[in-house]
Amino acid sequence: MSLGFSDRTSFGSNFTIIDNGSRFFAMRHGKRVPKLNRPPDQRRALIRGLTTQLLKHGRIKTTRTRASAIRKHVDKMITLAKDGSLHKRRQALGFIYEKQIVHALFAEVPDRYGDRDGGYTRIIRTLPRRGDNAPMAYIELV
């Protein structure tokens, strides 16, 4: 007895492959990325800008969500600087906006964080922002 499914040979052929270039997205299990209410290009530029400013000034005040989003990237830049190879320097130059910050980072980090394995940033919660009551925080280099 046939049910009309003879052209389908396997269970996997019943599903269509959805490319993420379209407006429909496949399920994102285990792909947690802070969206920050921005499209991907603006989100990447925001994270790069905040990372650059944190490495430049040592401490910045931003929203708690943004602070926790850039923590991963700042730690990665410091880890790249600890290695100090030319390839790692070029990777950092591709991410950080200012060239002088990269050179200062690669000169300073091995002495400052040589014996520390991760945990290069600290997030300190502060009072909410006055206009919209957004939770704010300071993020600083340890």
Short mmCIF file of N, CA and C in Angstrom, two decimals:
data_model
loop_
_atom_site.label_atom_id
_atom_site.label_comp_id
_atom_site.label_asym_id
_atom_site.label_seq_id
_atom_site.Cartn_x
_atom_site.Cartn_y
_atom_site.Cartn_z
N MET A 1 0.84 -1.17 0.00
CA MET A 1 0.00 0.00 0.00
C MET A 1 0.89 1.24 0.00
N SER A 2 0.69 2.13 -0.94
CA SER A 2 1.51 3.32 -1.08
C SER A 2 0.73 4.55 -0.65
N LEU A 3 1.40 5.44 0.01
CA LEU A 3 0.75 6.67 0.47
C LEU A 3 1.12 7.88 -0.38
N GLY A 4 1.79 7.69 -1.49
CA GLY A 4 2.13 8.80 -2.36
C GLY A 4 3.46 9.46 -2.02
N PHE A 5 4.27 8.82 -1.15
CA PHE A 5 5.55 9.40 -0.77
C PHE A 5 6.70 8.62 -1.39
N SER A 6 6.47 8.01 -2.54
CA SER A 6 7.50 7.16 -3.13
C SER A 6 8.67 7.98 -3.68
N ASP A 7 8.44 9.27 -4.02
CA ASP A 7 9.53 10.06 -4.57
C ASP A 7 10.50 10.52 -3.48
N ARG A 8 10.12 10.46 -2.23
CA ARG A 8 10.99 10.85 -1.13
C ARG A 8 11.66 9.58 -0.58
N THR A 9 12.97 9.56 -0.65
CA THR A 9 13.67 8.35 -0.25
C THR A 9 14.13 8.37 1.19
N SER A 10 14.29 9.55 1.77
CA SER A 10 14.75 9.60 3.15
C SER A 10 13.98 10.65 3.92
N PHE A 11 14.05 10.56 5.21
CA PHE A 11 13.34 11.50 6.08
C PHE A 11 13.92 12.91 5.96
N GLY A 12 15.24 13.03 5.76
CA GLY A 12 15.90 14.33 5.68
C GLY A 12 15.53 15.12 4.44
N SER A 13 15.03 14.47 3.41
CA SER A 13 14.70 15.20 2.19
C SER A 13 13.40 15.99 2.32
N ASN A 14 12.65 15.80 3.40
CA ASN A 14 11.41 16.55 3.60
C ASN A 14 11.67 17.98 4.06
N PHE A 15 12.89 18.28 4.49
CA PHE A 15 13.20 19.60 5.01
C PHE A 15 13.96 20.41 3.97
N THR A 16 13.63 21.68 3.87
CA THR A 16 14.36 22.55 2.96
C THR A 16 15.49 23.23 3.73
N ILE A 17 16.55 23.48 3.04
CA ILE A 17 17.69 24.15 3.65
C ILE A 17 17.47 25.65 3.54
N ILE A 18 17.53 26.33 4.68
CA ILE A 18 17.29 27.78 4.71
C ILE A 18 18.63 28.46 4.89
N ASP A 19 18.97 29.30 3.94
CA ASP A 19 20.21 30.06 4.04
C ASP A 19 19.95 31.30 4.88
N ASN A 20 20.91 31.70 5.70
CA ASN A 20 20.71 32.87 6.55
C ASN A 20 20.77 34.18 5.78
N GLY A 21 21.01 34.15 4.49
CA GLY A 21 20.98 35.36 3.70
C GLY A 21 19.56 35.81 3.40
N SER A 22 18.59 34.97 3.62
CA SER A 22 17.21 35.35 3.35
C SER A 22 16.58 35.94 4.59
N ARG A 23 15.31 36.28 4.50
CA ARG A 23 14.66 36.88 5.66
C ARG A 23 14.14 35.83 6.64
N PHE A 24 14.22 34.55 6.28
CA PHE A 24 13.87 33.48 7.19
C PHE A 24 15.15 32.89 7.76
N PHE A 25 15.14 32.60 9.04
CA PHE A 25 16.34 32.12 9.69
C PHE A 25 16.13 30.71 10.22
N ALA A 26 17.18 29.93 10.15
CA ALA A 26 17.14 28.61 10.76
C ALA A 26 17.24 28.79 12.27
N MET A 27 16.92 27.74 13.02
CA MET A 27 16.97 27.84 14.48
C MET A 27 18.40 28.02 14.95
N ARG A 28 18.60 28.85 15.94
CA ARG A 28 19.93 29.26 16.39
C ARG A 28 20.30 28.62 17.72
N HIS A 29 20.12 27.35 17.86
CA HIS A 29 20.42 26.69 19.13
C HIS A 29 21.91 26.81 19.44
N GLY A 30 22.22 27.28 20.64
CA GLY A 30 23.61 27.37 21.07
C GLY A 30 24.41 28.48 20.42
N LYS A 31 23.76 29.42 19.77
CA LYS A 31 24.45 30.50 19.07
C LYS A 31 24.12 31.84 19.73
N ARG A 32 24.22 31.92 21.04
CA ARG A 32 23.82 33.11 21.78
C ARG A 32 24.78 34.26 21.50
N VAL A 33 24.26 35.30 20.87
CA VAL A 33 25.01 36.52 20.60
C VAL A 33 24.17 37.68 21.09
N PRO A 34 24.74 38.60 21.85
CA PRO A 34 23.95 39.76 22.25
C PRO A 34 23.62 40.61 21.04
N LYS A 35 22.33 40.76 20.75
CA LYS A 35 21.90 41.44 19.53
C LYS A 35 22.04 42.95 19.61
N LEU A 36 21.86 43.53 20.79
CA LEU A 36 21.99 44.97 21.02
C LEU A 36 21.05 45.80 20.16
N ASN A 37 19.97 45.20 19.70
CA ASN A 37 18.94 45.87 18.89
C ASN A 37 19.52 46.57 17.67
N ARG A 38 20.46 45.94 17.01
CA ARG A 38 21.09 46.53 15.83
C ARG A 38 21.30 45.45 14.77
N PRO A 39 21.35 45.88 13.50
CA PRO A 39 21.72 44.94 12.45
C PRO A 39 23.18 44.51 12.62
N PRO A 40 23.58 43.41 11.99
CA PRO A 40 24.91 42.86 12.24
C PRO A 40 26.07 43.81 11.96
N ASP A 41 25.98 44.62 10.89
CA ASP A 41 27.10 45.51 10.59
C ASP A 41 27.22 46.62 11.62
N GLN A 42 26.10 47.17 12.06
CA GLN A 42 26.14 48.21 13.09
C GLN A 42 26.57 47.64 14.43
N ARG A 43 26.16 46.40 14.72
CA ARG A 43 26.53 45.77 15.98
C ARG A 43 28.04 45.53 16.03
N ARG A 44 28.60 45.06 14.93
CA ARG A 44 30.05 44.83 14.89
C ARG A 44 30.81 46.15 15.03
N ALA A 45 30.32 47.21 14.37
CA ALA A 45 30.99 48.51 14.48
C ALA A 45 30.90 49.05 15.91
N LEU A 46 29.76 48.86 16.56
CA LEU A 46 29.60 49.31 17.95
C LEU A 46 30.56 48.57 18.87
N ILE A 47 30.67 47.25 18.71
CA ILE A 47 31.55 46.46 19.56
C ILE A 47 33.01 46.84 19.31
N ARG A 48 33.37 47.05 18.05
CA ARG A 48 34.74 47.46 17.74
C ARG A 48 35.06 48.83 18.32
N GLY A 49 34.10 49.76 18.22
CA GLY A 49 34.31 51.10 18.76
C GLY A 49 34.44 51.11 20.27
N LEU A 50 33.57 50.36 20.95
CA LEU A 50 33.64 50.30 22.41
C LEU A 50 34.93 49.60 22.88
N THR A 51 35.35 48.57 22.15
CA THR A 51 36.59 47.89 22.50
C THR A 51 37.78 48.82 22.33
N THR A 52 37.79 49.58 21.24
CA THR A 52 38.87 50.54 21.00
C THR A 52 38.93 51.59 22.10
N GLN A 53 37.77 52.12 22.48
CA GLN A 53 37.74 53.16 23.52
C GLN A 53 38.15 52.62 24.88
N LEU A 54 37.76 51.38 25.19
CA LEU A 54 38.16 50.80 26.47
C LEU A 54 39.66 50.59 26.53
N LEU A 55 40.25 50.11 25.44
CA LEU A 55 41.69 49.91 25.43
C LEU A 55 42.44 51.24 25.42
N LYS A 56 41.81 52.29 24.92
CA LYS A 56 42.44 53.61 24.89
C LYS A 56 42.40 54.28 26.25
N HIS A 57 41.24 54.24 26.91
CA HIS A 57 41.05 54.98 28.16
C HIS A 57 41.18 54.12 29.41
N GLY A 58 41.04 52.82 29.30
CA GLY A 58 41.17 51.95 30.46
C GLY A 58 39.88 51.75 31.22
N ARG A 59 38.94 52.67 31.09
CA ARG A 59 37.65 52.58 31.79
C ARG A 59 36.63 53.40 31.03
N ILE A 60 35.46 52.81 30.74
CA ILE A 60 34.38 53.54 30.07
C ILE A 60 33.07 53.24 30.79
N LYS A 61 32.13 54.16 30.63
CA LYS A 61 30.79 53.97 31.19
C LYS A 61 29.83 53.70 30.03
N THR A 62 29.10 52.61 30.13
CA THR A 62 28.16 52.21 29.09
C THR A 62 27.03 51.42 29.74
N THR A 63 26.10 50.93 28.92
CA THR A 63 25.03 50.12 29.48
C THR A 63 25.58 48.76 29.88
N ARG A 64 24.89 48.10 30.78
CA ARG A 64 25.35 46.80 31.28
C ARG A 64 25.41 45.76 30.16
N THR A 65 24.43 45.81 29.27
CA THR A 65 24.39 44.84 28.17
C THR A 65 25.57 45.03 27.24
N ARG A 66 25.87 46.28 26.90
CA ARG A 66 27.02 46.54 26.03
C ARG A 66 28.33 46.16 26.71
N ALA A 67 28.41 46.42 28.01
CA ALA A 67 29.64 46.08 28.74
C ALA A 67 29.88 44.58 28.72
N SER A 68 28.82 43.81 28.95
CA SER A 68 29.00 42.36 28.94
C SER A 68 29.23 41.83 27.53
N ALA A 69 28.77 42.57 26.50
CA ALA A 69 28.98 42.14 25.12
C ALA A 69 30.43 42.37 24.67
N ILE A 70 31.05 43.46 25.13
CA ILE A 70 32.41 43.75 24.66
C ILE A 70 33.47 43.04 25.49
N ARG A 71 33.10 42.51 26.63
CA ARG A 71 34.07 41.85 27.52
C ARG A 71 34.81 40.73 26.78
N LYS A 72 34.09 39.94 26.02
CA LYS A 72 34.68 38.82 25.28
C LYS A 72 35.72 39.31 24.28
N HIS A 73 35.41 40.41 23.61
CA HIS A 73 36.30 40.92 22.56
C HIS A 73 37.54 41.58 23.15
N VAL A 74 37.38 42.28 24.27
CA VAL A 74 38.54 42.90 24.92
C VAL A 74 39.49 41.82 25.44
N ASP A 75 38.93 40.78 26.05
CA ASP A 75 39.78 39.69 26.53
C ASP A 75 40.52 39.01 25.38
N LYS A 76 39.85 38.89 24.23
CA LYS A 76 40.50 38.28 23.07
C LYS A 76 41.65 39.15 22.57
N MET A 77 41.47 40.47 22.54
CA MET A 77 42.53 41.36 22.09
C MET A 77 43.74 41.28 23.02
N ILE A 78 43.49 41.20 24.32
CA ILE A 78 44.59 41.10 25.27
C ILE A 78 45.30 39.76 25.13
N THR A 79 44.55 38.70 24.87
CA THR A 79 45.16 37.39 24.65
C THR A 79 46.01 37.38 23.39
N LEU A 80 45.53 38.07 22.34
CA LEU A 80 46.34 38.19 21.13
C LEU A 80 47.64 38.93 21.42
N ALA A 81 47.55 39.98 22.24
CA ALA A 81 48.74 40.78 22.54
C ALA A 81 49.73 40.01 23.41
N LYS A 82 49.24 39.08 24.22
CA LYS A 82 50.15 38.29 25.05
C LYS A 82 51.03 37.39 24.20
N ASP A 83 50.49 36.90 23.09
CA ASP A 83 51.29 36.06 22.20
C ASP A 83 52.35 36.90 21.49
N GLY A 84 51.93 38.02 20.93
CA GLY A 84 52.88 38.98 20.38
C GLY A 84 53.42 38.69 19.01
N SER A 85 52.94 37.66 18.32
CA SER A 85 53.47 37.35 16.99
C SER A 85 52.91 38.33 15.95
N LEU A 86 53.52 38.33 14.79
CA LEU A 86 53.10 39.24 13.72
C LEU A 86 51.68 38.93 13.27
N HIS A 87 51.34 37.65 13.20
CA HIS A 87 49.99 37.26 12.79
C HIS A 87 48.95 37.77 13.77
N LYS A 88 49.22 37.64 15.07
CA LYS A 88 48.28 38.13 16.09
C LYS A 88 48.18 39.64 16.06
N ARG A 89 49.29 40.33 15.77
CA ARG A 89 49.26 41.79 15.66
C ARG A 89 48.38 42.23 14.49
N ARG A 90 48.48 41.52 13.40
CA ARG A 90 47.65 41.87 12.23
C ARG A 90 46.18 41.57 12.48
N GLN A 91 45.90 40.51 13.24
CA GLN A 91 44.51 40.24 13.60
C GLN A 91 43.96 41.37 14.48
N ALA A 92 44.76 41.85 15.42
CA ALA A 92 44.32 42.95 16.28
C ALA A 92 44.16 44.24 15.48
N LEU A 93 45.05 44.49 14.53
CA LEU A 93 44.94 45.67 13.68
C LEU A 93 43.67 45.63 12.83
N GLY A 94 43.20 44.44 12.50
CA GLY A 94 41.96 44.31 11.74
C GLY A 94 40.72 44.56 12.57
N PHE A 95 40.84 44.53 13.88
CA PHE A 95 39.68 44.70 14.74
C PHE A 95 39.65 46.06 15.42
N ILE A 96 40.78 46.50 15.94
CA ILE A 96 40.85 47.77 16.67
C ILE A 96 41.03 48.89 15.65
N TYR A 97 40.31 49.99 15.86
CA TYR A 97 40.28 51.07 14.89
C TYR A 97 41.58 51.89 14.83
N GLU A 98 42.29 52.07 15.94
CA GLU A 98 43.46 52.96 15.96
C GLU A 98 44.74 52.14 16.06
N LYS A 99 45.65 52.42 15.13
CA LYS A 99 46.89 51.67 15.03
C LYS A 99 47.79 51.89 16.26
N GLN A 100 47.81 53.12 16.79
CA GLN A 100 48.68 53.41 17.93
C GLN A 100 48.26 52.62 19.17
N ILE A 101 46.95 52.38 19.32
CA ILE A 101 46.46 51.61 20.46
C ILE A 101 46.96 50.17 20.37
N VAL A 102 46.98 49.62 19.16
CA VAL A 102 47.46 48.24 18.98
C VAL A 102 48.94 48.15 19.35
N HIS A 103 49.73 49.12 18.91
CA HIS A 103 51.16 49.08 19.22
C HIS A 103 51.40 49.24 20.73
N ALA A 104 50.65 50.13 21.36
CA ALA A 104 50.78 50.30 22.81
C ALA A 104 50.31 49.04 23.55
N LEU A 105 49.25 48.43 23.04
CA LEU A 105 48.72 47.21 23.66
C LEU A 105 49.74 46.08 23.61
N PHE A 106 50.37 45.90 22.46
CA PHE A 106 51.34 44.82 22.32
C PHE A 106 52.62 45.10 23.10
N ALA A 107 52.91 46.37 23.37
CA ALA A 107 54.10 46.70 24.16
C ALA A 107 53.84 46.53 25.66
N GLU A 108 52.63 46.83 26.11
CA GLU A 108 52.33 46.88 27.53
C GLU A 108 51.82 45.56 28.11
N VAL A 109 51.05 44.81 27.34
CA VAL A 109 50.31 43.66 27.88
C VAL A 109 51.20 42.54 28.43
N PRO A 110 52.29 42.14 27.78
CA PRO A 110 53.07 41.03 28.35
C PRO A 110 53.58 41.30 29.77
N ASP A 111 53.91 42.55 30.08
CA ASP A 111 54.36 42.87 31.43
C ASP A 111 53.19 42.92 32.40
N ARG A 112 52.08 43.50 31.96
CA ARG A 112 50.95 43.74 32.86
C ARG A 112 50.13 42.48 33.13
N TYR A 113 49.91 41.66 32.09
CA TYR A 113 49.04 40.49 32.23
C TYR A 113 49.77 39.18 31.94
N GLY A 114 51.08 39.16 32.08
CA GLY A 114 51.85 37.96 31.72
C GLY A 114 51.47 36.73 32.53
N ASP A 115 51.18 36.90 33.82
CA ASP A 115 50.89 35.74 34.67
C ASP A 115 49.41 35.51 34.87
N ARG A 116 48.57 36.34 34.30
CA ARG A 116 47.11 36.22 34.49
C ARG A 116 46.51 35.44 33.33
N ASP A 117 45.68 34.45 33.64
CA ASP A 117 45.01 33.64 32.62
C ASP A 117 43.55 34.04 32.52
N GLY A 118 43.27 35.06 31.76
CA GLY A 118 41.89 35.51 31.57
C GLY A 118 41.43 36.44 32.67
N GLY A 119 40.23 36.96 32.52
CA GLY A 119 39.66 37.87 33.51
C GLY A 119 40.35 39.21 33.51
N TYR A 120 40.50 39.80 32.33
CA TYR A 120 41.23 41.06 32.22
C TYR A 120 40.34 42.27 32.43
N THR A 121 39.02 42.08 32.48
CA THR A 121 38.11 43.21 32.63
C THR A 121 37.25 43.04 33.88
N ARG A 122 36.75 44.15 34.36
CA ARG A 122 35.88 44.16 35.53
C ARG A 122 34.68 45.05 35.20
N ILE A 123 33.48 44.56 35.49
CA ILE A 123 32.25 45.33 35.27
C ILE A 123 31.71 45.75 36.63
N ILE A 124 31.56 47.06 36.82
CA ILE A 124 31.06 47.62 38.07
C ILE A 124 29.72 48.26 37.78
N ARG A 125 28.68 47.78 38.43
CA ARG A 125 27.34 48.34 38.22
C ARG A 125 27.24 49.71 38.87
N THR A 126 26.46 50.58 38.23
CA THR A 126 26.26 51.92 38.76
C THR A 126 24.79 52.30 38.62
N LEU A 127 24.46 53.53 38.94
CA LEU A 127 23.06 53.98 38.91
C LEU A 127 22.50 53.95 37.49
N PRO A 128 21.19 53.76 37.35
CA PRO A 128 20.58 53.76 36.02
C PRO A 128 20.70 55.13 35.34
N ARG A 129 20.62 55.13 34.03
CA ARG A 129 20.70 56.36 33.25
C ARG A 129 19.46 57.21 33.49
N ARG A 130 19.64 58.51 33.53
CA ARG A 130 18.57 59.39 33.94
C ARG A 130 17.41 59.45 32.94
N GLY A 131 17.70 59.49 31.67
CA GLY A 131 16.65 59.69 30.69
C GLY A 131 15.70 58.53 30.52
N ASP A 132 16.25 57.32 30.42
CA ASP A 132 15.42 56.15 30.12
C ASP A 132 15.55 55.03 31.14
N ASN A 133 16.26 55.28 32.24
CA ASN A 133 16.38 54.31 33.33
C ASN A 133 17.09 53.01 32.89
N ALA A 134 17.97 53.13 31.88
CA ALA A 134 18.72 51.96 31.42
C ALA A 134 19.79 51.60 32.45
N PRO A 135 19.98 50.31 32.74
CA PRO A 135 21.01 49.93 33.71
C PRO A 135 22.40 50.22 33.14
N MET A 136 23.21 50.95 33.90
CA MET A 136 24.52 51.38 33.46
C MET A 136 25.61 50.66 34.24
N ALA A 137 26.81 50.67 33.68
CA ALA A 137 27.94 50.02 34.33
C ALA A 137 29.24 50.63 33.82
N TYR A 138 30.27 50.57 34.66
CA TYR A 138 31.62 50.87 34.24
C TYR A 138 32.28 49.56 33.88
N ILE A 139 33.02 49.55 32.77
CA ILE A 139 33.85 48.41 32.46
C ILE A 139 35.28 48.92 32.41
N GLU A 140 36.17 48.22 33.10
CA GLU A 140 37.54 48.70 33.21
C GLU A 140 38.50 47.53 33.07
N LEU A 141 39.73 47.87 32.73
CA LEU A 141 40.78 46.86 32.67
C LEU A 141 41.31 46.64 34.07
N VAL A 142 41.55 45.39 34.42
CA VAL A 142 42.03 45.05 35.77
C VAL A 142 43.51 45.39 35.87
#
